[in-house]
Backbone as numpy.savetxt, mean C-alpha at the origin, in Angstrom:
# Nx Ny Nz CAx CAy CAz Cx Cy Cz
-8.66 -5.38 -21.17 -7.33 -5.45 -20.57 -7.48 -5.28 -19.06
-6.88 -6.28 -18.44 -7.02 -6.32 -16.71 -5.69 -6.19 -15.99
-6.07 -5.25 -14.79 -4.53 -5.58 -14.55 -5.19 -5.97 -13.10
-4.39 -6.07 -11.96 -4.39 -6.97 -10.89 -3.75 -6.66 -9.64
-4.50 -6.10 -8.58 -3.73 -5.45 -7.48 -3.90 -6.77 -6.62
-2.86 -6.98 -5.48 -2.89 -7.47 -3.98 -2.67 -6.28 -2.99
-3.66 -6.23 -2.39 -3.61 -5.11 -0.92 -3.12 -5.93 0.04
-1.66 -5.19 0.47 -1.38 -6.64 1.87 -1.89 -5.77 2.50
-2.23 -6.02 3.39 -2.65 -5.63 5.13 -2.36 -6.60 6.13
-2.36 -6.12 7.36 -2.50 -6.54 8.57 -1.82 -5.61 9.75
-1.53 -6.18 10.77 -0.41 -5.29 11.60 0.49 -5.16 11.32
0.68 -4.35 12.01 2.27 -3.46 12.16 3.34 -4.62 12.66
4.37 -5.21 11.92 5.35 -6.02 12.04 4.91 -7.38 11.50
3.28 -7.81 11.22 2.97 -9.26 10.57 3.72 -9.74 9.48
4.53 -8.67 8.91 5.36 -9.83 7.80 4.55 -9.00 6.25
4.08 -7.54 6.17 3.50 -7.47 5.21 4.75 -7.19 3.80
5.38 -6.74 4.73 6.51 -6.21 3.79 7.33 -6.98 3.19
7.61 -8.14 3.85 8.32 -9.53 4.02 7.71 -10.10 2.62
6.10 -10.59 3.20 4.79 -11.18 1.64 5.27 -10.16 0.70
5.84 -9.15 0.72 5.68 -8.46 -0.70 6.90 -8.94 -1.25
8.51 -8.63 -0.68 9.32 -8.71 -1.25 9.33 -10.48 -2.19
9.10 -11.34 -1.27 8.84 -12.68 -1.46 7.39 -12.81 -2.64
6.82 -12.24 -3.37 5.74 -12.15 -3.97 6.81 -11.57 -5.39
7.36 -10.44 -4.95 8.28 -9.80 -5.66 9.42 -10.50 -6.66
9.99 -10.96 -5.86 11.20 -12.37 -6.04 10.32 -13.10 -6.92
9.57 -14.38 -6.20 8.68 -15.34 -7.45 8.47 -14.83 -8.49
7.87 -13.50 -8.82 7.65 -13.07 -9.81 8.59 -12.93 -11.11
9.10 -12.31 -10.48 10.84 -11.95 -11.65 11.30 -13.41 -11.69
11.17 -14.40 -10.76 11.68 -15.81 -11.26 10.95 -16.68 -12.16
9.44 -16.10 -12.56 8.92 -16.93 -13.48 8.73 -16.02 -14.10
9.07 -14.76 -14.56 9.14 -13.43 -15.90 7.84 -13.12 -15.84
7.32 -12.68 -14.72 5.69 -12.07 -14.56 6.22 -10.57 -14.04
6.03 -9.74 -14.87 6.43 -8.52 -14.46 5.20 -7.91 -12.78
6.00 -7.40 -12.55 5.08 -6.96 -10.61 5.21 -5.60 -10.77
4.72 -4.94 -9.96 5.47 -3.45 -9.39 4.98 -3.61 -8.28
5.61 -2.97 -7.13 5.13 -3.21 -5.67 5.07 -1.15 -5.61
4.08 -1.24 -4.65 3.69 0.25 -4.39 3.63 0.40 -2.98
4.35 1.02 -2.42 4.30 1.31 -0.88 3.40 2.17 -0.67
2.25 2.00 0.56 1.00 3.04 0.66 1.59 3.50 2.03
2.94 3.19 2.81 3.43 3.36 4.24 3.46 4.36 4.27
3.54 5.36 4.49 3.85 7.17 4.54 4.73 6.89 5.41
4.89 5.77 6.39 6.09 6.15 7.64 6.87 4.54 6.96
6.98 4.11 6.27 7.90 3.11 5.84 9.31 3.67 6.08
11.00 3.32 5.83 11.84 3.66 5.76 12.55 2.53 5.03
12.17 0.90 5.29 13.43 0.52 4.20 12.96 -0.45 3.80
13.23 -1.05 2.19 12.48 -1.29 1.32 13.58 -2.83 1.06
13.46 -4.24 0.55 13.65 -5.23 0.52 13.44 -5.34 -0.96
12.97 -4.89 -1.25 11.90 -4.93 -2.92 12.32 -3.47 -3.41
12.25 -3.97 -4.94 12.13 -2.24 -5.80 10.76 -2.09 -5.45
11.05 -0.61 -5.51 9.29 -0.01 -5.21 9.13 1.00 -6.29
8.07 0.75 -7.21 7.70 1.39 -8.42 6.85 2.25 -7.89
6.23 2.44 -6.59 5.19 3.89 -6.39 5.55 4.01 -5.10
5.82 5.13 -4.82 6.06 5.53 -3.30 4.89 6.16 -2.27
4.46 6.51 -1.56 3.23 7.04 -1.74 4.20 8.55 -0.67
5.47 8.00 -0.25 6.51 9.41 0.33 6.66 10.43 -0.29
6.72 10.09 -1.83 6.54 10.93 -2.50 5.70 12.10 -3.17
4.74 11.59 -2.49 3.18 12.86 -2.30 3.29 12.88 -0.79
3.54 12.24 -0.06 3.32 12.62 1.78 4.08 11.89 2.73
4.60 12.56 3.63 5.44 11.62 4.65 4.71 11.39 6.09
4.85 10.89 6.83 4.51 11.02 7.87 5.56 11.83 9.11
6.55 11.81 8.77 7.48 12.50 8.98 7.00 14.17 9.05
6.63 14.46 7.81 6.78 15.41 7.57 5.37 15.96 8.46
4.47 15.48 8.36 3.20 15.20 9.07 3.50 15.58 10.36
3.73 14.84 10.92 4.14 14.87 12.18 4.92 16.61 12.60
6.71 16.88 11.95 6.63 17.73 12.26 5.81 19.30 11.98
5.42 19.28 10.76 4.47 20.49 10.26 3.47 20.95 11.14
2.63 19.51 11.26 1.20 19.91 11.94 1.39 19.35 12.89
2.46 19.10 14.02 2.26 18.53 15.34 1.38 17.70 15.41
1.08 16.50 14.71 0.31 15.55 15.14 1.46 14.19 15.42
0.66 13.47 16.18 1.15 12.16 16.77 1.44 10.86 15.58
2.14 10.02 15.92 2.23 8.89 14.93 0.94 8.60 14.25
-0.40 8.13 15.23 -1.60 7.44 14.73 -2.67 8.96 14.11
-2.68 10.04 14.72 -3.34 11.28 13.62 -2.79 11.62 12.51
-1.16 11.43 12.49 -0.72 11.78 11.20 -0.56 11.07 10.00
-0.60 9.25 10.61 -0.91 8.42 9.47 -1.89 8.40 9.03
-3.63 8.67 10.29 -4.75 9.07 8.98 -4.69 10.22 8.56
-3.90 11.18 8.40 -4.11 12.46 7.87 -3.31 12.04 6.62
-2.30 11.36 6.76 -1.33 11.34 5.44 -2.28 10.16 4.17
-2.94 8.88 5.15 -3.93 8.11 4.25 -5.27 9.44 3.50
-5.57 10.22 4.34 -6.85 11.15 3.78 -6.50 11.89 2.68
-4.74 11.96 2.68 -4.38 13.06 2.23 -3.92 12.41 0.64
-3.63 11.07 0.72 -3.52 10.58 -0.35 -5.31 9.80 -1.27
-6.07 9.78 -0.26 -7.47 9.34 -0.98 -7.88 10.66 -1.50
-7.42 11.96 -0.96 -8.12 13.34 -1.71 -7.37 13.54 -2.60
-6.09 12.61 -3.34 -5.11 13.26 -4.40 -5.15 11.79 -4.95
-6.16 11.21 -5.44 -5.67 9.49 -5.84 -5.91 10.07 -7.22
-5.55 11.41 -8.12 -5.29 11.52 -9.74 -3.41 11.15 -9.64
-2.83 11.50 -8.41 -1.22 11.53 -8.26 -0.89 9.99 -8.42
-1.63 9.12 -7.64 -0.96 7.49 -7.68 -1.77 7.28 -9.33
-2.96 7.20 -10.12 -2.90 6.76 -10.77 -2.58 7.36 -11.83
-1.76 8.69 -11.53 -0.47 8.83 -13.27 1.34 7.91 -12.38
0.97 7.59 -11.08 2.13 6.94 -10.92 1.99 5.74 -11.44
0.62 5.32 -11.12 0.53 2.98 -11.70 0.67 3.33 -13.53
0.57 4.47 -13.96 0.55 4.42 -15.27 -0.34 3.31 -16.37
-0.16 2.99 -17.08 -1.09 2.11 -17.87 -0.77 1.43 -18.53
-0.20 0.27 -17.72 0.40 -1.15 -17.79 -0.87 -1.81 -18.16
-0.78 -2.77 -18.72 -1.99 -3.87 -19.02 -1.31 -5.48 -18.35
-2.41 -5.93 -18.33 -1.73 -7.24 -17.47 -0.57 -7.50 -16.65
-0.57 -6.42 -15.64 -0.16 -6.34 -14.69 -0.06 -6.80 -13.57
0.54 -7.37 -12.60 0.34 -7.33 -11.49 0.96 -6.19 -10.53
0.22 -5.47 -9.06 0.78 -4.35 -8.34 0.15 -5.26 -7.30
1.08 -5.16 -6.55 1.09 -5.41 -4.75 1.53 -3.83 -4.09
0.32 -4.00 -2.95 0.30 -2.37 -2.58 0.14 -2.95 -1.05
2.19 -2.16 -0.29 2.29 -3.05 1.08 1.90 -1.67 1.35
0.41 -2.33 2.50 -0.34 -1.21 3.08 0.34 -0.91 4.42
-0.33 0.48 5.56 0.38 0.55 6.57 -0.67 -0.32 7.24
-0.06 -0.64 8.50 -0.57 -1.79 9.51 -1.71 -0.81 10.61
-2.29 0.46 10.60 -2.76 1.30 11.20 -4.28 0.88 11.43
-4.37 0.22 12.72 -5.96 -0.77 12.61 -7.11 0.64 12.10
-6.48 1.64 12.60 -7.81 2.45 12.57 -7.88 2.88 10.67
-7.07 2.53 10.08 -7.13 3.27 8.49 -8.34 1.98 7.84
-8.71 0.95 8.82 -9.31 -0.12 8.07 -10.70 0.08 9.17
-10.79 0.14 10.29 -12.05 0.16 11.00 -12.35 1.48 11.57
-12.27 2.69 11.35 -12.38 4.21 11.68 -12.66 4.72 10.76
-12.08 4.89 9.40 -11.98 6.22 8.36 -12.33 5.54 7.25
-12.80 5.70 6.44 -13.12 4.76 5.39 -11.95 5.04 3.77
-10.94 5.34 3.96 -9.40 5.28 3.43 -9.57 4.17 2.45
-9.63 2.93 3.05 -9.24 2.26 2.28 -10.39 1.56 1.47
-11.06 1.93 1.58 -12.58 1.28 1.00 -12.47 2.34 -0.32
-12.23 4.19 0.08 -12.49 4.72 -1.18 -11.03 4.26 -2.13
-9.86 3.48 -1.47 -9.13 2.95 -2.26 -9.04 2.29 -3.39
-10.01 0.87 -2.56 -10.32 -0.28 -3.05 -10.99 -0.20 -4.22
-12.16 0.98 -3.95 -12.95 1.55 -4.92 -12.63 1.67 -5.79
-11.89 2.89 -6.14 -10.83 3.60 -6.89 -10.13 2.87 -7.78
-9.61 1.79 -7.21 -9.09 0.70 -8.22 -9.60 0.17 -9.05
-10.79 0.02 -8.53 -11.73 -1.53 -8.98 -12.46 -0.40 -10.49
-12.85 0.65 -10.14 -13.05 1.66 -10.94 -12.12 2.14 -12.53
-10.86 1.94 -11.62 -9.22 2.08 -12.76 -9.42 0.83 -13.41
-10.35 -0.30 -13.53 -10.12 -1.28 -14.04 -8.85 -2.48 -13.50
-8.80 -2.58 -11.90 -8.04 -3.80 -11.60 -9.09 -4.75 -10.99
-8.69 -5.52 -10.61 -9.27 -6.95 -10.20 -8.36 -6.91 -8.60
-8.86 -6.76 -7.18 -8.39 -6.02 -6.30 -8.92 -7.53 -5.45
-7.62 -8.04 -4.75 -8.27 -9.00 -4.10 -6.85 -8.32 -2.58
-7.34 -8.89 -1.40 -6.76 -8.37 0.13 -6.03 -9.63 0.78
-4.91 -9.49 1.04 -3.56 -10.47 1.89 -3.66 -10.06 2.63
-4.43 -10.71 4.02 -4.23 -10.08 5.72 -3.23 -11.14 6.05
-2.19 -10.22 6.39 -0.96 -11.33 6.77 -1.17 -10.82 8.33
-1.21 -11.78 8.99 -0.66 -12.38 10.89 0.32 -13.44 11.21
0.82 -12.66 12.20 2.00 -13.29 12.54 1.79 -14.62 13.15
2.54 -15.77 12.41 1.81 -17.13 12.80 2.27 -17.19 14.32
2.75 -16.34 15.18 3.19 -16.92 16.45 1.52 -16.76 17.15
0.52 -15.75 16.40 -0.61 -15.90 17.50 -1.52 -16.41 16.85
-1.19 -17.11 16.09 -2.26 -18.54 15.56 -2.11 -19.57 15.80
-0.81 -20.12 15.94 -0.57 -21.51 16.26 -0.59 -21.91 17.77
């Protein structure tokens, strides 16, 4: 039994959230059940149902005011803080079989080339038994 993650990534404003809801939609229009999982700790508004929050184990918010750290220390503290508790997200993905989960990541260049977050993620999954493939969405205004 396989189930099937998409990691969006890219920057901050590329449209990751956008690819999800729109991934989201198709889905329910051809009866392919989805769940979308927000990994944003600083997200605030959602286009899509979101079946895993990751606010719900950590905010950045909260980050920020507790431990006085800045936007970019407290999003890798809140990503570290969810790779040292990844038993919490996987009693949240529960144990769906043939699944699909889209997981709109935060856009934080350093959670992908600094800390290795998302690699013990990727891991983690591939481990849970999904099939883990990566959506780097960019904004077509600096490609064309």
């Amino acid at each position: 039994v396989m189930r099937y993650a998409h990691m969006v990534i890219g920057p901050a404003g590329s449209g990751k959230s956008t690819y999800c809801e729109a991934i989201a939609k198709h889905c329910e229009a051809v009866n392919r059940v989805v769940h979308v999982v927000n990994l944003d700790p600083a997200a605030e508004v959602f286009n899509y149902p979101v079946a895993v929050d990751v606010r719900d184990l950590i905010s950045l918010s909260e980050v920020m005011e507790e431990l006085e750290y800045g936007p970019n220390g407290g999003l890798v503290y809140c990503m570290e803080y969810l790779v040292d508790n990844l038993e919490w997200l996987k009693d949240q993905l529960g144990d769906f079989d043939n699944d699909y989960y889209i997981f709109d990541c935060p856009g934080q260049i350093e959670l992908y080339s600094h800390v290795p977050v998302m690699r013990r993620l990727v891991n983690t999954l591939q481990q849970w038994d999904f099939r883990v493939c990566c959506v780097y969405c960019m904004d077509s205004q600096f490609i064309v």
